[in-house]
Amino acid sequence: MRLIANPSGRSLAGELKVPGDKSISHRAVLLATLADGVSEIRGFLAARDTEAMAAACRLLGAGIHNRSDEVLEVVGAGLHGLRKPERPIDLGNSGTAMRLLAGVLSAQPFSSRLVGDHSLSARPMKRVIEPLTAMGASIASDHGTAPLSIAGGTLSTLEYRSPVASAQIKSCLLLAGLCAGVEVSVQEPEVSRNHSELMLASMGADLKVQDLRVTLRPVRRLDAVDFQVPGDPSSAAFPLAAACLMPDSRVQLSGVCLNPTRTGFLQTLDAMGARVEVHNQRTVGGERLGDILIAYCGTLKGLDVPPEWVPSMIDELPILMALAATADGRTRIRGAAELRVKESDRIAVMARGLATLGVSLEEFPDGIDIHGGPVAGGRVDAAHDHRCAMSFLVLGQAASAPVAVDSSEMIGTSWPGFRTEMVRLGADIRSAGGES
Ligand code: S3P
């Protein structure tokens, strides 16, 4: 699918409630499935990735009732009550769903098979297969990628030092220990998002967090709790960036997750000179959230992004690259090799697209240097990656001519309402057929 961003010169104005956080929505439905009792999930992200996780949980025996698109009632199967899925579990494009479920399913008394789309089938799964195998799991895969055939069985305790800061690896192993009833300890090189830890603790799990190490000890059951999913900061990054690009813009985003493991992009905007205010900070269900007000304040300054900020903004780096293309001076991103194994190789896809739009840049194995300046129109390819597609469409608002973005259909994996909401705020994004 091709979408076209037209540089209308219009400012963006208004209020927006960004969709529910994707990471927290995945975890809410999976943990509710593992709990004893009935959980209500409000603010659930109704998008292809999280719906794939919910469908998987149904196949594993949870009773999931949609009270509305964003409110789910989940009747848990309990830690030891999952049932063998009657067919392979198709997780579409979702790496989080596949890696978290690999942990849960490795500890079950039945076999299962996890499959995904073309992109997911190319993503590295050895990073979970190896530590799960060290616990005694039996997982067959062709080249360390999906499909994964999981035999299921008893697992033993694990002390693991992860080579990458990855919440998916950490959560996978904690869930394997939880389901197998064994102690698991995971140490990371830098802190990754900690939603699993917060949510598990609220359900009665026995967790200890010391600096970069998380230890989970066995418990007999998880208590069902109600979850309120905050707005996704990774989706919020698109309207925030658009407001920084379009003169006179003023946008308010309500109820955005401000968990400190997710605020790297806000910190970066601030360091680039953007005018960002956070109001009404509150804690709901263990997660910090707040309302964000952003107003256009002229050209942003390029920045050397400190590599230690990268894990807390890993999914926002494509839109940061788009912003950097218009900033004053050079923006340097390093320590971001993980971007090469996301839904696409995001360094390569963004570099190729930005170069097509006349942006001067140099690509590195773990990052990119971008020299800001005028951005031309043109035709770019999002490589079926939702975040690259949205990044080019936002940047197109500030280009000198229309930007056509091919392979944009995956936007629905994280934010099906992206185009409608951005158009409501004042952006001009049309389908190739002309409908705005
Ligand atoms: C996620 C963790 C991150 C992130 C992904 C969602 C999660 O991946 O990029 O979009 O929900 O745990 P890694 O854990 O591989 O860094």
Short mmCIF file of C-alpha atoms in Angstrom, two decimals, residues 31 43 50 60 70 74 87 92 94 103 148 150 173 191 197 220 283 323 331 342 366 370-371 376 383 390 411:
data_model
loop_
_atom_site.label_atom_id
_atom_site.label_comp_id
_atom_site.label_asym_id
_atom_site.label_seq_id
_atom_site.Cartn_x
_atom_site.Cartn_y
_atom_site.Cartn_z
CA LEU A 31 -0.41 -12.40 32.20
CA GLY A 43 -7.13 0.83 27.14
CA THR A 50 -1.77 -7.33 20.13
CA LEU A 60 -4.21 -21.67 24.88
CA GLU A 70 -10.30 -1.44 24.03
CA VAL A 74 -10.01 -12.25 30.44
CA ARG A 87 -3.11 -25.61 15.44
CA GLY A 92 1.91 -12.34 12.34
CA SER A 94 4.89 -9.57 16.38
CA GLY A 103 9.13 -18.73 27.30
CA LEU A 148 9.64 -22.61 16.30
CA ILE A 150 8.54 -26.31 21.08
CA LEU A 173 13.01 -16.02 30.62
CA VAL A 191 18.13 -1.40 31.70
CA GLU A 197 8.37 -6.77 36.37
CA ARG A 220 2.04 -21.24 43.16
CA THR A 283 0.73 6.65 38.74
CA LEU A 323 13.48 14.82 12.75
CA THR A 331 22.74 14.25 14.74
CA LYS A 342 13.60 -5.07 14.19
CA ASP A 366 25.37 0.52 14.94
CA ILE A 370 22.49 12.71 9.74
CA HIS A 371 23.23 16.25 8.55
CA ALA A 376 13.01 17.10 -0.99
CA ALA A 383 9.93 -2.05 3.68
CA MET A 390 4.93 6.58 9.91
CA ILE A 411 0.98 0.73 10.18
#
